[in-house]
């Protein structure tokens, strides 16, 4: 987002800008020329989602397979294959990972 | 194929038929014909009119019995009792026992039921409980009876055209109306062997099947029920098209995640919250106080395909379509004012949505499911799903704890709301119609012999005590049988009561007649 890059550059030369943001975030971003409207919020959320997606890929690499199997399949763009056994004594569904593919 | 190509075959052992004859007799299911008949004599003075009236009461003093014969016909033994009151008050009683041998047959093409009378014989005639007609007189009577039967039982009297719909039965969760009942027509029937009779029926107008191909699959049990897989599909399709059972449901839920269980994700969540709240411009510390999710789904079920397999297994496949949504929320605490427009603020506590996702018309395939065929508590042949392989093409890129929780929640909702698969309605009533006598089937066999399911069961009845005319005391120091309304009968401890429909049975079982109510059989 170019407007955020612009602020970062200004913060590099003016350290008080970060302090002003901490004290009054909304007032300061308005002061530096950012217009907070729905289009801006959408762009911020999209940027956040991109960050989340990138982070998730990194995290999944480090986590045990069994724990993140659903997530791994989602990140690979594959459907979740789940085997469900209905335990008649407890009435509960016992789920296990189904076949790949 | 043991059901001969019919939709359903019901096999009944002779002993069960006779058991129900006994119960029917005990509960008064056989009618008693009572009335008076005035002889058509003209000009009888009023004072003599009562002498022209005959009072009658015709009943069955013991239950009829049915026997399948070695030549695969039926023989029925009936003892009838007629009490007459004549000439203004003179009473007499005749009991006649006779045996009828019949060869019933049904022409599937013309739907004509024909009952050929093979033999008829009077076995005994008793007057006023004492005098029995001599055997030579009975022999003469039988000669006359044979001639009369031959003369008068013409084909128009022994043949009957049956409606294609014998009766219509209700399936579960159906709207009212005759059009929503399953129509059942007689396919055919046959005496399979000297102890088993079979009745084949077809559904919804089907007229196929070969009665001579039906085999005995009762395996010594009271009844056998064979249902063809084609019939199961007909029943299920008929039911699915009409049922009021919801095919679409909406469920919602929420879940607070226990912090220790998501400790691996707290740093990332904090990082993402700060990135969202500060636009990545300010570095700050926050504490995550609470993480929870709110979610929901509308699940639409489609009709399943199923296929019978050996080992009482049914393979099922189908799909459900869902609209689903989820919001993941986080509450944080910080000393920095980070709010810039997308988060609610309450002094130092901030609550905001970290993920918001939705999907519409997502098709979840049930690639395969295995189920057991069983008879449910209403004696309906039903399917009990045991295992499913589900394929969910969900593309929500969210932390695993959220994804896992939501997917598992969704699967649970799908499974617990799966519409039932009833393969065939109850063929055994839970109670005898119009009575409190309970009928319980103890199943001895449920076997899938592709493409049909064969069930065998023994039938037990309970509650006959309310109708039994005799109550015995089985306490060893008593061993007495009483009439139901005898005051001594009411004094018998419930644990010692034995009910009898037939006095002779009680006497044969070793009970002595009560001195007051059954003195003629009191011997101790």
XYZ file of N, CA and C in Angstrom, chain B residues 354-475:
366
model
N -11.021 -11.269 13.633
C -9.746 -11.499 12.976
C -9.938 -12.256 11.661
N -10.997 -13.097 11.623
C -11.342 -13.777 10.364
C -12.851 -13.746 10.183
N -13.252 -13.584 8.953
C -14.666 -13.678 8.613
C -14.748 -14.398 7.278
N -15.396 -15.545 7.290
C -15.405 -16.352 6.071
C -16.812 -16.854 5.797
N -17.092 -17.086 4.544
C -18.368 -17.707 4.201
C -18.224 -18.450 2.884
N -19.097 -19.385 2.703
C -19.099 -20.148 1.452
C -20.542 -20.537 1.156
N -20.916 -20.515 -0.108
C -22.271 -20.890 -0.499
C -22.238 -22.067 -1.471
N -23.239 -22.903 -1.345
C -23.403 -24.053 -2.258
C -22.164 -24.918 -2.368
N -21.516 -25.119 -1.265
C -20.366 -26.015 -1.257
C -20.896 -27.458 -1.222
N -20.463 -28.250 -2.173
C -20.966 -29.628 -2.242
C -20.002 -30.553 -1.505
N -20.521 -31.179 -0.474
C -19.738 -32.146 0.299
C -20.160 -33.540 -0.149
N -19.228 -34.255 -0.694
C -19.562 -35.599 -1.186
C -19.386 -36.632 -0.094
N -20.379 -37.495 0.007
C -20.199 -38.693 0.830
C -19.780 -39.756 -0.178
N -18.464 -39.905 -0.294
C -17.943 -40.779 -1.349
C -18.417 -42.205 -1.156
N -18.417 -42.625 0.086
C -18.962 -43.950 0.375
C -19.337 -43.984 1.849
N -20.282 -44.798 2.135
C -20.667 -44.999 3.536
C -21.074 -46.446 3.664
N -20.701 -47.034 4.768
C -21.166 -48.400 4.971
C -22.113 -48.396 6.153
N -23.104 -49.224 6.018
C -24.150 -49.238 7.041
C -24.613 -50.662 7.235
N -25.208 -50.878 8.361
C -25.782 -52.189 8.652
C -27.279 -52.101 8.477
N -27.847 -53.154 7.922
C -29.299 -53.232 7.861
C -29.770 -53.752 9.217
N -30.784 -53.143 9.756
C -31.307 -53.617 11.032
C -32.798 -53.336 11.114
N -33.422 -53.954 12.085
C -34.842 -53.681 12.320
C -34.928 -52.743 13.496
N -35.507 -51.585 13.262
C -35.534 -50.593 14.332
C -36.618 -50.935 15.361
N -36.741 -50.061 16.373
C -37.673 -50.389 17.459
C -39.129 -50.375 17.009
N -39.377 -49.906 15.782
C -40.750 -49.968 15.257
C -40.888 -51.123 14.262
N -39.892 -52.008 14.267
C -39.877 -53.162 13.367
C -39.794 -52.766 11.898
N -39.231 -51.605 11.631
C -39.012 -51.202 10.250
C -37.610 -51.639 9.840
N -37.495 -52.076 8.598
C -36.184 -52.455 8.093
C -35.446 -51.155 7.762
N -34.426 -50.866 8.536
C -33.764 -49.563 8.406
C -32.256 -49.750 8.252
N -31.608 -48.641 8.008
C -30.168 -48.666 7.777
C -29.491 -47.864 8.875
N -28.483 -48.446 9.459
C -27.746 -47.792 10.518
C -26.347 -47.484 9.979
N -26.074 -46.213 9.740
C -24.785 -45.848 9.132
C -23.678 -45.961 10.174
N -22.613 -46.626 9.801
C -21.503 -46.854 10.723
C -20.254 -46.077 10.336
N -19.984 -46.022 9.039
C -18.763 -45.359 8.576
C -19.059 -44.550 7.320
N -18.418 -43.395 7.252
C -18.566 -42.554 6.060
C -17.202 -42.040 5.626
N -17.024 -41.918 4.330
C -15.854 -41.217 3.796
C -16.360 -39.948 3.150
N -15.940 -38.828 3.725
C -16.476 -37.529 3.315
C -15.382 -36.727 2.633
N -15.786 -36.005 1.614
C -14.842 -35.149 0.892
C -15.370 -33.716 0.942
N -14.608 -32.822 1.570
C -15.068 -31.429 1.757
C -14.103 -30.473 1.040
N -14.524 -29.855 -0.047
C -13.612 -28.961 -0.778
C -13.610 -27.537 -0.202
N -13.279 -27.427 1.062
C -13.301 -26.120 1.730
C -11.946 -25.434 1.526
N -11.972 -24.115 1.259
C -10.681 -23.453 0.992
C -10.388 -22.348 2.013
N -10.844 -22.524 3.223
C -10.631 -21.507 4.244
C -9.207 -21.608 4.794
N -8.423 -20.587 4.506
C -7.037 -20.572 4.986
C -7.007 -19.849 6.329
N -7.183 -20.625 7.377
C -7.248 -20.102 8.741
C -6.451 -21.026 9.638
N -6.051 -20.570 10.810
C -5.280 -21.438 11.695
C -5.984 -22.779 11.937
N -5.148 -23.779 12.116
C -5.689 -25.138 12.169
C -6.701 -25.334 13.303
N -6.490 -24.644 14.434
C -7.431 -24.881 15.539
C -8.832 -24.422 15.170
N -8.913 -23.328 14.388
C -10.225 -22.858 13.930
C -10.786 -23.785 12.857
N -9.928 -24.132 11.909
C -10.363 -24.977 10.797
C -10.804 -26.350 11.315
N -9.973 -26.937 12.171
C -10.299 -28.267 12.698
C -11.621 -28.242 13.465
N -11.772 -27.202 14.303
C -12.983 -27.153 15.113
C -14.212 -27.029 14.214
N -14.153 -26.121 13.244
C -15.314 -25.889 12.395
C -15.636 -27.126 11.553
N -14.625 -27.737 10.952
C -14.862 -28.903 10.088
C -15.466 -30.040 10.909
N -14.911 -30.263 12.093
C -15.454 -31.341 12.934
C -16.891 -31.035 13.378
N -17.141 -29.775 13.693
C -18.507 -29.364 14.073
C -19.463 -29.611 12.899
N -19.029 -29.243 11.713
C -19.878 -29.397 10.521
C -20.173 -30.881 10.261
N -19.156 -31.707 10.372
C -19.361 -33.150 10.144
C -20.360 -33.703 11.162
N -20.198 -33.307 12.421
C -21.131 -33.782 13.455
C -22.570 -33.384 13.123
N -22.731 -32.152 12.645
C -24.088 -31.686 12.319
C -24.645 -32.457 11.122
N -23.801 -32.735 10.147
C -24.267 -33.497 8.982
C -24.696 -34.895 9.419
N -23.831 -35.541 10.184
C -24.115 -36.941 10.564
C -25.353 -37.027 11.444
N -25.470 -36.123 12.420
C -26.608 -36.253 13.340
C -27.928 -35.878 12.678
N -27.865 -35.209 11.539
C -29.109 -34.830 10.875
C -29.361 -35.583 9.575
N -28.559 -36.601 9.321
C -28.790 -37.400 8.110
C -30.219 -37.926 8.112
N -30.953 -37.742 7.036
C -32.317 -38.285 7.031
C -32.265 -39.805 7.142
N -33.241 -40.401 7.807
C -33.216 -41.861 7.956
C -33.410 -42.551 6.616
N -32.856 -43.729 6.515
C -33.100 -44.533 5.318
C -33.922 -45.731 5.758
N -35.225 -45.646 5.516
C -36.119 -46.747 5.864
C -36.315 -47.581 4.610
N -35.874 -48.813 4.670
C -35.933 -49.670 3.491
C -37.287 -50.328 3.335
N -37.940 -50.530 4.460
C -39.266 -51.126 4.372
C -40.037 -50.832 5.645
N -41.339 -50.533 5.523
C -42.114 -50.221 6.730
C -42.306 -51.447 7.592
N -42.847 -51.212 8.764
C -43.041 -52.296 9.725
C -43.998 -53.336 9.158
N -43.581 -54.580 9.168
C -44.490 -55.643 8.755
C -45.030 -56.374 9.971
N -44.453 -56.049 11.121
C -44.953 -56.656 12.354
C -45.472 -55.518 13.219
N -46.746 -55.566 13.510
C -47.334 -54.512 14.339
C -46.746 -54.582 15.748
N -46.684 -53.442 16.413
C -46.163 -53.437 17.780
C -47.192 -53.968 18.781
N -48.466 -53.872 18.388
C -49.503 -54.457 19.237
C -50.605 -54.977 18.332
N -51.374 -55.912 18.838
C -52.478 -56.416 18.033
C -53.523 -55.311 17.904
N -53.938 -55.001 16.685
C -54.872 -53.885 16.503
C -56.094 -54.003 17.404
N -56.401 -52.893 18.060
C -57.598 -52.847 18.905
C -57.433 -53.522 20.253
N -56.206 -53.931 20.595
C -55.993 -54.600 21.883
C -54.755 -54.002 22.565
N -54.541 -54.448 23.804
C -53.322 -54.034 24.492
C -52.285 -55.163 24.463
N -52.542 -56.164 23.641
C -51.589 -57.280 23.538
C -50.385 -56.818 22.708
N -49.215 -56.879 23.323
C -47.988 -56.432 22.652
C -47.373 -57.579 21.862
N -46.841 -57.218 20.725
C -46.172 -58.210 19.885
C -44.714 -57.803 19.771
N -43.843 -58.714 20.090
C -42.418 -58.394 20.024
C -41.734 -59.431 19.152
N -40.943 -58.911 18.231
C -40.209 -59.822 17.358
C -38.794 -59.977 17.901
N -38.402 -61.214 18.152
C -37.015 -61.478 18.573
C -36.295 -62.022 17.343
N -35.456 -61.182 16.763
C -34.878 -61.544 15.476
C -33.774 -62.571 15.613
N -33.882 -63.587 14.818
C -32.911 -64.674 14.869
C -31.961 -64.626 13.686
N -32.356 -63.876 12.662
C -31.500 -63.825 11.473
C -31.771 -62.536 10.715
N -30.723 -61.910 10.286
C -30.858 -60.816 9.327
C -29.698 -61.022 8.362
N -30.035 -61.341 7.163
C -29.011 -61.806 6.248
C -29.237 -61.157 4.894
N -28.178 -60.587 4.368
C -28.315 -60.016 3.027
C -27.780 -61.024 2.036
N -28.692 -61.491 1.207
C -28.332 -62.413 0.145
C -28.633 -61.636 -1.128
N -27.653 -60.854 -1.550
C -27.830 -59.903 -2.632
C -28.629 -60.530 -3.774
N -29.660 -59.877 -4.308
C -30.141 -58.548 -3.962
C -31.372 -58.566 -3.068
N -31.308 -59.229 -1.975
C -32.453 -59.196 -1.079
C -31.986 -59.316 0.373
N -32.822 -58.829 1.273
C -32.527 -58.953 2.702
C -33.524 -59.940 3.283
N -32.991 -60.892 4.029
C -33.852 -61.926 4.605
C -33.802 -61.825 6.126
N -34.963 -61.779 6.714
C -35.061 -61.636 8.165
C -35.859 -62.814 8.698
N -35.413 -63.359 9.807
C -36.214 -64.392 10.470
C -36.387 -63.974 11.927
N -37.515 -64.282 12.488
C -37.768 -63.843 13.867
C -38.760 -64.768 14.545
N -38.638 -64.828 15.845
C -39.665 -65.476 16.644
C -40.553 -64.386 17.232
N -41.803 -64.689 17.314
C -42.758 -63.683 17.776
C -43.196 -64.009 19.193
N -43.045 -63.022 20.048
C -43.496 -63.190 21.421
C -44.640 -62.207 21.665
N -45.565 -62.628 22.492
C -46.674 -61.725 22.818
C -46.717 -61.539 24.327
N -47.213 -60.407 24.728
C -47.384 -60.153 26.162
C -48.646 -59.326 26.356
N -49.145 -59.356 27.539
C -50.348 -58.553 27.838
C -51.635 -59.327 27.646
N -51.510 -60.631 27.358
C -52.713 -61.430 27.138
C -53.510 -61.585 28.431
N -52.807 -61.371 29.563
C -53.447 -61.534 30.867
C -54.704 -60.697 31.021
N -54.715 -59.542 30.360
C -55.880 -58.656 30.485
C -57.121 -59.290 29.868
N -56.924 -60.263 28.985
C -58.058 -60.868 28.272
C -58.329 -62.305 28.698
N -57.312 -62.954 29.315
C -57.436 -64.385 29.606
C -58.592 -64.641 30.561
N -59.455 -65.592 30.262
C -60.602 -65.846 31.148
C -60.257 -66.676 32.388
N -59.031 -67.236 32.413
C -58.654 -68.058 33.576
C -57.331 -67.569 34.167
N -57.278 -67.556 35.482
C -56.042 -67.167 36.160
C -55.691 -68.283 37.136
N -54.449 -68.779 37.046
C -54.024 -69.862 37.939
C -53.018 -69.328 38.942
N -52.955 -70.025 40.058
C -52.008 -69.684 41.115
C -50.895 -70.737 41.074
N -49.691 -70.322 40.691
C -48.616 -71.301 40.510
C -47.833 -71.562 41.800
N -48.249 -70.930 42.890
C -47.600 -71.188 44.176
C -47.753 -72.690 44.474
